[in-house]
Every structure is written in C-alpha cells, then in structure tokens.
Amino acid sequence: MSDFSRVAIIGLGLIGGSIAAAIQKRKLASHVVAYDQLGESLDIALQRGIINSAAPSITEAVNGADLVLVAVPVLTIETVLREIPSDLLITDVGSVKQRVIQACETVYGTVPKTLVPGHPIAGSEKHGVAAANADLFEHHKVILTPNADTDAESLERIRTLWQGLGSTVVEMSVSHHDEVLAQTSHLPHLLAYALVDTLSAQGDSMEIFQYAAGGFRDFSRIAASDPAMWRDIFQANGPAVINILDRFLSEIGDIRELIVTGDTAGLEAVLQRAKEARDHFSELKDHRG
C-alpha cells in the first residue's frame, strides 16, 4: 500500500527528480505530479517515468496533494510558498534552513505546523532531472529541523518517507544546521570554485589541468555543480559562510607564514593535527558503518 496518494514535487532538478524517481521505484505514492518552470524538465521526467503527470502551475500541482515537496533554489522558496496552502503537509530540501523559516514567516505569518524543513545530505556535481538517480539517498543522512510547534504526525510522515528512500534521519535546530553545513559543505564548495577559477585564469591552465592528480580531480569535481544553486546558498547562508571562511583564511595565513619563515616543525605539526583529525573521522565512520 502506498504511503501517499498524491505527491506534488515543485522543482525537478537533480534532487527533486531523484526524489520522484525514488518514490516511484519504491512505490511510496500512488501518483507523483510535478511542476517546473522548464517544460523540458517535465518532458524528460514523463518520458523516463520519473513522474506520472506534469502540472502547468504550482497551484494545480498541489491541488489534492497529501504531500508537497519543494525542491527549488533557496532564494526562490518564498515565491513558491505563496502558491501553496499552509494546511498541506509540506517539506523541502533546501541547504539553508533559516531562509525557509523566514520565507514561511513572510508568506504565512508563522511557520505552519504541518511544514517539516528537511535537507538530504546527498548530491552530485551533475544537475538537472536528466541526472536523477532513484538510489541517490540510500545510506545517506537526511537532516530534519522541526520546531517545538511542528505537528508530531507530520514529522513522523516525513521521517518515514526518507527512511523509505533508504536514508538515515537525524534532527537538529535550524541555526545548528546552517552552521554545520557552512563548515562541511558550503565552505568546501566555495574553495573548490575559487581554486578552479584561480588556476583557469592562468595562461597555462590547460597544462595544469592535464597533469592534475587524483586529489585535485576529487576536490575540484564539486566546482562542476550548478552555479546558480550555489550562488543562492552562499547568499542565503552568508553570515555562517563568512564566519568559517574568515577562520579558514586566518589558518591559511598562519600556514603561509610557516612556509615563508621556514618553520618546518610548525608546518609539520599543523599537517599532523589535520591528518590525525581525518584519521579519527574515518575510524568513526567505519565503526558506525
């Protein structure tokens, strides 16, 4: 038996498309309808059986839905919510949760009790519905950020949905989520974009990329992610991103000074601390499976 009768997905990028595909594969809904500004995305999703139907507007997509999933860039969430009744079960996948809360307060005057903010910690440098992957969320965490007024049944339904997609669900506060993601996701993406931009601006950039080793390829891969999406994320989570960026720049300044002064012992100590921290993380990850 399906968990939902009609799921409406607003935004058919990589994440929205992958959620639709995952729901279809696991038969968690009787009908999946989607709306996207790009008609081409809807056509691809229909052709591949990722969705059952396409709606010409947000209003028509959410009509009769028992779950609305918003998968649009964070700075456009407010515009989308204006088309969604506040009494529906709503969740999102945005990387900055404070912006979702602010959008709700602007549109509804409060955060609806049936809205459960969420964020799957999964993705790819590929983007668009053509890259949708029904198994994208398996063995990945999903963070939910309910508040004290969130309806318990709504929270449980969203938790069950993500568990049904193969994810491990954790909860944290909105502010803590945004701080953690600024450090673990937003800063690394910002650095990858900056590094690739710096190297590509050099006259011999093609030679540099040609001889780049695996470490550079692995790190720079995320610079192939959707620029518009990440522009919005950096803007929406600006204070937290700037805070960790300033800390990073200070550390880089210290390392630069160690190199300039020839302080090999100090430099090795920094590298050793980083290695031990990374090894400890790997051990914890292996232990937890």
PDB file of C-alpha atoms in Angstrom:
ATOM      1  CA  MET A   1       0.000   0.000   0.000  1.00  0.00           C
ATOM      2  CA  SER A   2       1.344   3.447  -0.918  1.00  0.00           C
ATOM      3  CA  ASP A   3       2.255   5.853   1.885  1.00  0.00           C
ATOM      4  CA  PHE A   4       0.841   8.807  -0.091  1.00  0.00           C
ATOM      5  CA  SER A   5      -1.944   9.176  -2.605  1.00  0.00           C
ATOM      6  CA  ARG A   6      -0.613  12.216  -4.468  1.00  0.00           C
ATOM      7  CA  VAL A   7       2.843  13.710  -4.028  1.00  0.00           C
ATOM      8  CA  ALA A   8       3.484  17.094  -5.630  1.00  0.00           C
ATOM      9  CA  ILE A   9       7.110  17.948  -6.324  1.00  0.00           C
ATOM     10  CA  ILE A  10       7.894  21.582  -7.063  1.00  0.00           C
ATOM     11  CA  GLY A  11      11.217  21.807  -8.872  1.00  0.00           C
ATOM     12  CA  LEU A  12      12.645  18.983 -10.976  1.00  0.00           C
ATOM     13  CA  GLY A  13      16.384  19.417 -10.651  1.00  0.00           C
ATOM     14  CA  LEU A  14      18.722  16.662  -9.545  1.00  0.00           C
ATOM     15  CA  ILE A  15      17.257  16.408  -6.033  1.00  0.00           C
ATOM     16  CA  GLY A  16      13.585  16.843  -6.934  1.00  0.00           C
ATOM     17  CA  GLY A  17      13.929  14.435  -9.841  1.00  0.00           C
ATOM     18  CA  SER A  18      15.793  11.880  -7.738  1.00  0.00           C
ATOM     19  CA  ILE A  19      13.144  12.023  -5.014  1.00  0.00           C
ATOM     20  CA  ALA A  20      10.410  11.470  -7.610  1.00  0.00           C
ATOM     21  CA  ALA A  21      12.337   8.562  -9.127  1.00  0.00           C
ATOM     22  CA  ALA A  22      12.994   7.062  -5.689  1.00  0.00           C
ATOM     23  CA  ILE A  23       9.335   7.329  -4.682  1.00  0.00           C
ATOM     24  CA  GLN A  24       8.290   5.648  -7.919  1.00  0.00           C
ATOM     25  CA  LYS A  25      10.858   2.867  -7.606  1.00  0.00           C
ATOM     26  CA  ARG A  26       9.794   2.081  -4.039  1.00  0.00           C
ATOM     27  CA  LYS A  27       6.081   2.597  -4.705  1.00  0.00           C
ATOM     28  CA  LEU A  28       5.683   5.089  -1.856  1.00  0.00           C
ATOM     29  CA  ALA A  29       2.960   7.078  -3.636  1.00  0.00           C
ATOM     30  CA  SER A  30       0.082   6.269  -5.944  1.00  0.00           C
ATOM     31  CA  HIS A  31       0.705   9.339  -8.093  1.00  0.00           C
ATOM     32  CA  VAL A  32       3.631  11.746  -8.449  1.00  0.00           C
ATOM     33  CA  VAL A  33       2.921  15.083 -10.095  1.00  0.00           C
ATOM     34  CA  ALA A  34       5.492  17.796 -10.687  1.00  0.00           C
ATOM     35  CA  TYR A  35       5.795  21.415 -11.654  1.00  0.00           C
ATOM     36  CA  ASP A  36       8.928  23.031 -13.028  1.00  0.00           C
ATOM     37  CA  GLN A  37       9.493  26.289 -14.854  1.00  0.00           C
ATOM     38  CA  LEU A  38      11.326  24.357 -17.557  1.00  0.00           C
ATOM     39  CA  GLY A  39       8.930  22.421 -19.742  1.00  0.00           C
ATOM     40  CA  GLU A  40      11.871  20.375 -20.987  1.00  0.00           C
ATOM     41  CA  SER A  41      12.471  19.027 -17.481  1.00  0.00           C
ATOM     42  CA  LEU A  42       8.862  17.901 -17.221  1.00  0.00           C
ATOM     43  CA  ASP A  43       9.086  16.233 -20.626  1.00  0.00           C
ATOM     44  CA  ILE A  44      12.210  14.291 -19.637  1.00  0.00           C
ATOM     45  CA  ALA A  45      10.637  13.214 -16.342  1.00  0.00           C
ATOM     46  CA  LEU A  46       7.486  12.000 -18.100  1.00  0.00           C
ATOM     47  CA  GLN A  47       9.429  10.131 -20.766  1.00  0.00           C
ATOM     48  CA  ARG A  48      11.531   8.338 -18.162  1.00  0.00           C
ATOM     49  CA  GLY A  49       8.606   7.517 -15.892  1.00  0.00           C
ATOM     50  CA  ILE A  50      10.026   9.625 -13.076  1.00  0.00           C
ATOM     51  CA  ILE A  51       6.647  11.329 -12.634  1.00  0.00           C
ATOM     52  CA  ASN A  52       3.091  10.322 -13.513  1.00  0.00           C
ATOM     53  CA  SER A  53       1.932  13.748 -14.640  1.00  0.00           C
ATOM     54  CA  ALA A  54       3.060  17.335 -15.133  1.00  0.00           C
ATOM     55  CA  ALA A  55       1.160  20.379 -13.901  1.00  0.00           C
ATOM     56  CA  PRO A  56       1.091  23.755 -15.676  1.00  0.00           C
ATOM     57  CA  SER A  57       1.266  25.664 -12.379  1.00  0.00           C
ATOM     58  CA  ILE A  58       2.172  25.220  -8.731  1.00  0.00           C
ATOM     59  CA  THR A  59      -1.444  25.708  -7.756  1.00  0.00           C
ATOM     60  CA  GLU A  60      -2.603  22.841  -9.962  1.00  0.00           C
ATOM     61  CA  ALA A  61       0.271  20.619  -8.863  1.00  0.00           C
ATOM     62  CA  VAL A  62      -0.554  20.893  -5.153  1.00  0.00           C
ATOM     63  CA  ASN A  63      -4.339  20.622  -5.624  1.00  0.00           C
ATOM     64  CA  GLY A  64      -5.397  17.417  -3.868  1.00  0.00           C
ATOM     65  CA  ALA A  65      -1.834  16.537  -2.789  1.00  0.00           C
ATOM     66  CA  ASP A  66      -1.254  14.895   0.574  1.00  0.00           C
ATOM     67  CA  LEU A  67       2.430  15.824   0.397  1.00  0.00           C
ATOM     68  CA  VAL A  68       4.142  18.822  -1.211  1.00  0.00           C
ATOM     69  CA  LEU A  69       7.903  18.660  -1.593  1.00  0.00           C
ATOM     70  CA  VAL A  70       9.652  21.905  -2.501  1.00  0.00           C
ATOM     71  CA  ALA A  71      12.953  21.399  -4.324  1.00  0.00           C
ATOM     72  CA  VAL A  72      13.857  24.835  -5.651  1.00  0.00           C
ATOM     73  CA  PRO A  73      16.855  27.162  -5.058  1.00  0.00           C
ATOM     74  CA  VAL A  74      16.704  28.605  -1.549  1.00  0.00           C
ATOM     75  CA  LEU A  75      16.183  32.204  -2.638  1.00  0.00           C
ATOM     76  CA  THR A  76      13.031  31.277  -4.579  1.00  0.00           C
ATOM     77  CA  ILE A  77      11.320  29.337  -1.784  1.00  0.00           C
ATOM     78  CA  GLU A  78       9.287  32.345  -0.652  1.00  0.00           C
ATOM     79  CA  THR A  79       7.799  32.802  -4.138  1.00  0.00           C
ATOM     80  CA  VAL A  80       6.860  29.126  -4.303  1.00  0.00           C
ATOM     81  CA  LEU A  81       5.249  29.070  -0.852  1.00  0.00           C
ATOM     82  CA  ARG A  82       2.885  31.843  -1.904  1.00  0.00           C
ATOM     83  CA  GLU A  83       1.201  29.279  -4.153  1.00  0.00           C
ATOM     84  CA  ILE A  84       0.919  26.549  -1.515  1.00  0.00           C
ATOM     85  CA  PRO A  85      -1.850  26.458   1.146  1.00  0.00           C
ATOM     86  CA  SER A  86      -0.428  26.389   4.654  1.00  0.00           C
ATOM     87  CA  ASP A  87      -2.593  23.465   5.790  1.00  0.00           C
ATOM     88  CA  LEU A  88      -0.910  20.964   3.469  1.00  0.00           C
ATOM     89  CA  LEU A  89       1.893  18.638   4.561  1.00  0.00           C
ATOM     90  CA  ILE A  90       4.970  20.439   3.217  1.00  0.00           C
ATOM     91  CA  THR A  91       8.664  19.664   3.299  1.00  0.00           C
ATOM     92  CA  ASP A  92      11.690  20.979   1.444  1.00  0.00           C
ATOM     93  CA  VAL A  93      15.276  20.037   0.612  1.00  0.00           C
ATOM     94  CA  GLY A  94      16.993  23.418   0.960  1.00  0.00           C
ATOM     95  CA  SER A  95      20.580  23.674   2.162  1.00  0.00           C
ATOM     96  CA  VAL A  96      19.857  26.758   4.307  1.00  0.00           C
ATOM     97  CA  LYS A  97      17.025  26.235   6.787  1.00  0.00           C
ATOM     98  CA  GLN A  98      16.852  29.751   8.247  1.00  0.00           C
ATOM     99  CA  ARG A  99      15.832  31.040   4.825  1.00  0.00           C
ATOM    100  CA  VAL A 100      12.930  28.551   4.799  1.00  0.00           C
ATOM    101  CA  ILE A 101      11.768  29.756   8.204  1.00  0.00           C
ATOM    102  CA  GLN A 102      11.989  33.395   7.095  1.00  0.00           C
ATOM    103  CA  ALA A 103      10.025  32.608   3.924  1.00  0.00           C
ATOM    104  CA  CYS A 104       7.272  30.929   5.955  1.00  0.00           C
ATOM    105  CA  GLU A 105       7.002  33.855   8.339  1.00  0.00           C
ATOM    106  CA  THR A 106       6.787  36.284   5.427  1.00  0.00           C
ATOM    107  CA  VAL A 107       4.195  34.293   3.484  1.00  0.00           C
ATOM    108  CA  TYR A 108       2.102  32.731   6.250  1.00  0.00           C
ATOM    109  CA  GLY A 109       2.882  34.957   9.214  1.00  0.00           C
ATOM    110  CA  THR A 110       4.199  31.896  11.051  1.00  0.00           C
ATOM    111  CA  VAL A 111       5.724  28.503  10.361  1.00  0.00           C
ATOM    112  CA  PRO A 112       2.841  26.103   9.587  1.00  0.00           C
ATOM    113  CA  LYS A 113       2.642  23.179  11.980  1.00  0.00           C
ATOM    114  CA  THR A 114       2.473  20.814   9.015  1.00  0.00           C
ATOM    115  CA  LEU A 115       5.685  22.124   7.452  1.00  0.00           C
ATOM    116  CA  VAL A 116       8.747  19.989   8.185  1.00  0.00           C
ATOM    117  CA  PRO A 117      12.013  21.529   6.919  1.00  0.00           C
ATOM    118  CA  GLY A 118      14.461  18.944   5.611  1.00  0.00           C
ATOM    119  CA  HIS A 119      17.805  18.596   3.903  1.00  0.00           C
ATOM    120  CA  PRO A 120      19.193  15.397   2.345  1.00  0.00           C
ATOM    121  CA  ILE A 121      22.984  15.213   2.647  1.00  0.00           C
ATOM    122  CA  ALA A 122      23.373  13.741  -0.817  1.00  0.00           C
ATOM    123  CA  GLY A 123      24.035  15.123  -4.243  1.00  0.00           C
ATOM    124  CA  SER A 124      26.227  15.128  -7.307  1.00  0.00           C
ATOM    125  CA  GLU A 125      28.205  17.554  -9.419  1.00  0.00           C
ATOM    126  CA  LYS A 126      25.679  16.733 -12.138  1.00  0.00           C
ATOM    127  CA  HIS A 127      22.467  18.710 -12.180  1.00  0.00           C
ATOM    128  CA  GLY A 128      19.061  18.668 -13.803  1.00  0.00           C
ATOM    129  CA  VAL A 129      16.402  15.991 -13.949  1.00  0.00           C
ATOM    130  CA  ALA A 130      18.391  14.117 -16.604  1.00  0.00           C
ATOM    131  CA  ALA A 131      20.829  13.203 -13.816  1.00  0.00           C
ATOM    132  CA  ALA A 132      18.070  11.920 -11.496  1.00  0.00           C
ATOM    133  CA  ASN A 133      19.063   8.824  -9.542  1.00  0.00           C
ATOM    134  CA  ALA A 134      16.495   6.728  -7.699  1.00  0.00           C
ATOM    135  CA  ASP A 135      19.188   5.432  -5.325  1.00  0.00           C
ATOM    136  CA  LEU A 136      20.772   8.812  -4.572  1.00  0.00           C
ATOM    137  CA  PHE A 137      19.616   8.900  -0.952  1.00  0.00           C
ATOM    138  CA  GLU A 138      20.444   5.352   0.078  1.00  0.00           C
ATOM    139  CA  HIS A 139      22.896   5.203   3.004  1.00  0.00           C
ATOM    140  CA  HIS A 140      22.924   8.987   3.305  1.00  0.00           C
ATOM    141  CA  LYS A 141      21.735  11.205   6.130  1.00  0.00           C
ATOM    142  CA  VAL A 142      18.750  13.497   5.966  1.00  0.00           C
ATOM    143  CA  ILE A 143      18.523  16.341   8.465  1.00  0.00           C
ATOM    144  CA  LEU A 144      15.091  17.470   9.645  1.00  0.00           C
ATOM    145  CA  THR A 145      14.794  20.752  11.537  1.00  0.00           C
ATOM    146  CA  PRO A 146      11.359  20.793  13.187  1.00  0.00           C
ATOM    147  CA  ASN A 147      10.483  23.366  15.826  1.00  0.00           C
ATOM    148  CA  ALA A 148       8.529  22.978  19.044  1.00  0.00           C
ATOM    149  CA  ASP A 149       5.218  23.591  17.263  1.00  0.00           C
ATOM    150  CA  THR A 150       5.733  21.081  14.453  1.00  0.00           C
ATOM    151  CA  ASP A 151       2.883  18.588  14.258  1.00  0.00           C
ATOM    152  CA  ALA A 152       4.115  15.213  15.533  1.00  0.00           C
ATOM    153  CA  GLU A 153       2.226  13.228  12.909  1.00  0.00           C
ATOM    154  CA  SER A 154       3.583  15.425  10.098  1.00  0.00           C
ATOM    155  CA  LEU A 155       7.116  14.978  11.383  1.00  0.00           C
ATOM    156  CA  GLU A 156       6.691  11.217  11.555  1.00  0.00           C
ATOM    157  CA  ARG A 157       5.318  11.021   7.998  1.00  0.00           C
ATOM    158  CA  ILE A 158       8.299  12.921   6.616  1.00  0.00           C
ATOM    159  CA  ARG A 159      10.689  10.827   8.683  1.00  0.00           C
ATOM    160  CA  THR A 160       9.077   7.649   7.347  1.00  0.00           C
ATOM    161  CA  LEU A 161       9.286   8.939   3.774  1.00  0.00           C
ATOM    162  CA  TRP A 162      13.037   9.478   3.978  1.00  0.00           C
ATOM    163  CA  GLN A 163      13.586   6.172   5.714  1.00  0.00           C
ATOM    164  CA  GLY A 164      11.631   4.572   2.894  1.00  0.00           C
ATOM    165  CA  LEU A 165      14.098   6.143   0.454  1.00  0.00           C
ATOM    166  CA  GLY A 166      16.972   4.450   2.289  1.00  0.00           C
ATOM    167  CA  SER A 167      18.159   7.404   4.356  1.00  0.00           C
ATOM    168  CA  THR A 168      19.125   7.782   7.996  1.00  0.00           C
ATOM    169  CA  VAL A 169      17.142  10.625   9.555  1.00  0.00           C
ATOM    170  CA  VAL A 170      18.586  12.951  12.191  1.00  0.00           C
ATOM    171  CA  GLU A 171      17.195  16.115  13.767  1.00  0.00           C
ATOM    172  CA  MET A 172      18.819  19.388  14.775  1.00  0.00           C
ATOM    173  CA  SER A 173      17.916  23.018  15.223  1.00  0.00           C
ATOM    174  CA  VAL A 174      17.735  25.396  12.269  1.00  0.00           C
ATOM    175  CA  SER A 175      20.671  27.504  13.464  1.00  0.00           C
ATOM    176  CA  HIS A 176      22.866  24.498  14.199  1.00  0.00           C
ATOM    177  CA  HIS A 177      22.093  23.016  10.777  1.00  0.00           C
ATOM    178  CA  ASP A 178      23.142  26.181   8.977  1.00  0.00           C
ATOM    179  CA  GLU A 179      26.373  26.443  10.971  1.00  0.00           C
ATOM    180  CA  VAL A 180      27.282  22.795  10.391  1.00  0.00           C
ATOM    181  CA  LEU A 181      26.540  22.921   6.669  1.00  0.00           C
ATOM    182  CA  ALA A 182      28.519  26.136   6.260  1.00  0.00           C
ATOM    183  CA  GLN A 183      31.563  24.235   7.536  1.00  0.00           C
ATOM    184  CA  THR A 184      31.066  20.820   5.950  1.00  0.00           C
ATOM    185  CA  SER A 185      29.506  21.710   2.596  1.00  0.00           C
ATOM    186  CA  HIS A 186      29.311  25.399   1.779  1.00  0.00           C
ATOM    187  CA  LEU A 187      32.951  26.272   2.511  1.00  0.00           C
ATOM    188  CA  PRO A 188      34.371  23.282   0.572  1.00  0.00           C
ATOM    189  CA  HIS A 189      32.254  24.201  -2.449  1.00  0.00           C
ATOM    190  CA  LEU A 190      33.344  27.833  -2.220  1.00  0.00           C
ATOM    191  CA  LEU A 191      37.005  26.814  -2.043  1.00  0.00           C
ATOM    192  CA  ALA A 192      36.659  24.431  -4.982  1.00  0.00           C
ATOM    193  CA  TYR A 193      35.111  27.125  -7.151  1.00  0.00           C
ATOM    194  CA  ALA A 194      37.811  29.604  -6.104  1.00  0.00           C
ATOM    195  CA  LEU A 195      40.662  27.169  -6.758  1.00  0.00           C
ATOM    196  CA  VAL A 196      39.442  26.206 -10.226  1.00  0.00           C
ATOM    197  CA  ASP A 197      38.789  29.854 -11.080  1.00  0.00           C
ATOM    198  CA  THR A 198      42.299  30.818  -9.932  1.00  0.00           C
ATOM    199  CA  LEU A 199      44.024  28.076 -11.917  1.00  0.00           C
ATOM    200  CA  SER A 200      41.917  28.547 -15.031  1.00  0.00           C
ATOM    201  CA  ALA A 201      42.837  32.244 -15.118  1.00  0.00           C
ATOM    202  CA  GLN A 202      46.493  31.373 -15.723  1.00  0.00           C
ATOM    203  CA  GLY A 203      47.866  31.203 -19.221  1.00  0.00           C
ATOM    204  CA  ASP A 204      48.988  27.600 -18.800  1.00  0.00           C
ATOM    205  CA  SER A 205      45.754  26.431 -17.160  1.00  0.00           C
ATOM    206  CA  MET A 206      45.150  23.621 -19.645  1.00  0.00           C
ATOM    207  CA  GLU A 207      48.549  22.110 -18.859  1.00  0.00           C
ATOM    208  CA  ILE A 208      47.798  22.350 -15.135  1.00  0.00           C
ATOM    209  CA  PHE A 209      44.515  20.501 -15.533  1.00  0.00           C
ATOM    210  CA  GLN A 210      46.095  17.949 -17.850  1.00  0.00           C
ATOM    211  CA  TYR A 211      48.626  16.931 -15.220  1.00  0.00           C
ATOM    212  CA  ALA A 212      46.348  17.256 -12.229  1.00  0.00           C
ATOM    213  CA  ALA A 213      46.490  14.251  -9.935  1.00  0.00           C
ATOM    214  CA  GLY A 214      43.572  12.443  -8.325  1.00  0.00           C
ATOM    215  CA  GLY A 215      43.445  14.706  -5.289  1.00  0.00           C
ATOM    216  CA  PHE A 216      42.840  17.768  -7.417  1.00  0.00           C
ATOM    217  CA  ARG A 217      40.247  15.966  -9.542  1.00  0.00           C
ATOM    218  CA  ASP A 218      38.369  14.748  -6.490  1.00  0.00           C
ATOM    219  CA  PHE A 219      38.358  18.148  -4.802  1.00  0.00           C
ATOM    220  CA  SER A 220      37.640  20.234  -7.910  1.00  0.00           C
ATOM    221  CA  ARG A 221      34.814  17.933  -9.049  1.00  0.00           C
ATOM    222  CA  ILE A 222      32.301  19.835  -6.940  1.00  0.00           C
ATOM    223  CA  ALA A 223      33.113  23.025  -8.863  1.00  0.00           C
ATOM    224  CA  ALA A 224      31.089  21.449 -11.680  1.00  0.00           C
ATOM    225  CA  SER A 225      27.925  21.813  -9.559  1.00  0.00           C
ATOM    226  CA  ASP A 226      25.105  24.174 -10.517  1.00  0.00           C
ATOM    227  CA  PRO A 227      26.477  27.743 -10.148  1.00  0.00           C
ATOM    228  CA  ALA A 228      23.040  29.341  -9.732  1.00  0.00           C
ATOM    229  CA  MET A 229      22.148  26.986  -6.884  1.00  0.00           C
ATOM    230  CA  TRP A 230      25.414  27.632  -5.061  1.00  0.00           C
ATOM    231  CA  ARG A 231      25.216  31.383  -5.626  1.00  0.00           C
ATOM    232  CA  ASP A 232      21.911  31.304  -3.751  1.00  0.00           C
ATOM    233  CA  ILE A 233      23.286  29.104  -0.978  1.00  0.00           C
ATOM    234  CA  PHE A 234      26.298  31.355  -0.339  1.00  0.00           C
ATOM    235  CA  GLN A 235      24.000  34.377  -0.264  1.00  0.00           C
ATOM    236  CA  ALA A 236      21.316  32.791   1.926  1.00  0.00           C
ATOM    237  CA  ASN A 237      23.789  31.454   4.491  1.00  0.00           C
ATOM    238  CA  GLY A 238      26.120  34.441   4.214  1.00  0.00           C
ATOM    239  CA  PRO A 239      26.873  35.084   7.915  1.00  0.00           C
ATOM    240  CA  ALA A 240      27.746  31.454   8.685  1.00  0.00           C
ATOM    241  CA  VAL A 241      29.776  31.096   5.481  1.00  0.00           C
ATOM    242  CA  ILE A 242      31.723  34.300   6.146  1.00  0.00           C
ATOM    243  CA  ASN A 243      32.414  33.228   9.720  1.00  0.00           C
ATOM    244  CA  ILE A 244      34.013  29.908   8.733  1.00  0.00           C
ATOM    245  CA  LEU A 245      35.698  31.489   5.684  1.00  0.00           C
ATOM    246  CA  ASP A 246      37.386  34.082   7.917  1.00  0.00           C
ATOM    247  CA  ARG A 247      38.591  31.328  10.239  1.00  0.00           C
ATOM    248  CA  PHE A 248      39.942  29.409   7.252  1.00  0.00           C
ATOM    249  CA  LEU A 249      41.711  32.470   5.824  1.00  0.00           C
ATOM    250  CA  SER A 250      43.332  33.090   9.208  1.00  0.00           C
ATOM    251  CA  GLU A 251      44.590  29.496   9.272  1.00  0.00           C
ATOM    252  CA  ILE A 252      45.877  29.809   5.698  1.00  0.00           C
ATOM    253  CA  GLY A 253      47.677  32.995   6.705  1.00  0.00           C
ATOM    254  CA  ASP A 254      49.348  31.147   9.571  1.00  0.00           C
ATOM    255  CA  ILE A 255      50.426  28.303   7.284  1.00  0.00           C
ATOM    256  CA  ARG A 256      51.780  30.808   4.753  1.00  0.00           C
ATOM    257  CA  GLU A 257      53.896  32.379   7.487  1.00  0.00           C
ATOM    258  CA  LEU A 258      55.267  28.966   8.492  1.00  0.00           C
ATOM    259  CA  ILE A 259      56.382  28.378   4.909  1.00  0.00           C
ATOM    260  CA  VAL A 260      57.850  31.881   4.496  1.00  0.00           C
ATOM    261  CA  THR A 261      59.871  31.621   7.724  1.00  0.00           C
ATOM    262  CA  GLY A 262      60.959  28.048   7.049  1.00  0.00           C
ATOM    263  CA  ASP A 263      59.332  26.749  10.230  1.00  0.00           C
ATOM    264  CA  THR A 264      59.253  23.104   9.152  1.00  0.00           C
ATOM    265  CA  ALA A 265      58.457  21.830  12.644  1.00  0.00           C
ATOM    266  CA  GLY A 266      55.457  24.148  12.939  1.00  0.00           C
ATOM    267  CA  LEU A 267      54.271  23.239   9.455  1.00  0.00           C
ATOM    268  CA  GLU A 268      54.553  19.520  10.140  1.00  0.00           C
ATOM    269  CA  ALA A 269      52.615  19.971  13.393  1.00  0.00           C
ATOM    270  CA  VAL A 270      49.719  21.561  11.508  1.00  0.00           C
ATOM    271  CA  LEU A 271      49.731  18.783   8.921  1.00  0.00           C
ATOM    272  CA  GLN A 272      49.946  16.109  11.624  1.00  0.00           C
ATOM    273  CA  ARG A 273      46.948  17.568  13.511  1.00  0.00           C
ATOM    274  CA  ALA A 274      44.931  17.583  10.308  1.00  0.00           C
ATOM    275  CA  LYS A 275      45.911  14.005   9.483  1.00  0.00           C
ATOM    276  CA  GLU A 276      45.002  12.760  12.956  1.00  0.00           C
ATOM    277  CA  ALA A 277      41.638  14.523  12.806  1.00  0.00           C
ATOM    278  CA  ARG A 278      40.906  12.994   9.396  1.00  0.00           C
ATOM    279  CA  ASP A 279      42.001   9.520  10.532  1.00  0.00           C
ATOM    280  CA  HIS A 280      39.783   9.799  13.609  1.00  0.00           C
ATOM    281  CA  PHE A 281      36.826  10.767  11.418  1.00  0.00           C
ATOM    282  CA  SER A 282      37.460   7.772   9.147  1.00  0.00           C
ATOM    283  CA  GLU A 283      37.595   5.405  12.106  1.00  0.00           C
ATOM    284  CA  LEU A 284      34.313   6.729  13.488  1.00  0.00           C
ATOM    285  CA  LYS A 285      32.686   6.431  10.063  1.00  0.00           C
ATOM    286  CA  ASP A 286      33.888   2.844   9.637  1.00  0.00           C
ATOM    287  CA  HIS A 287      32.723   1.945  13.150  1.00  0.00           C
ATOM    288  CA  ARG A 288      29.262   3.356  12.551  1.00  0.00           C
ATOM    289  CA  GLY A 289      29.002   1.734   9.155  1.00  0.00           C
TER     290      GLY A 289
END
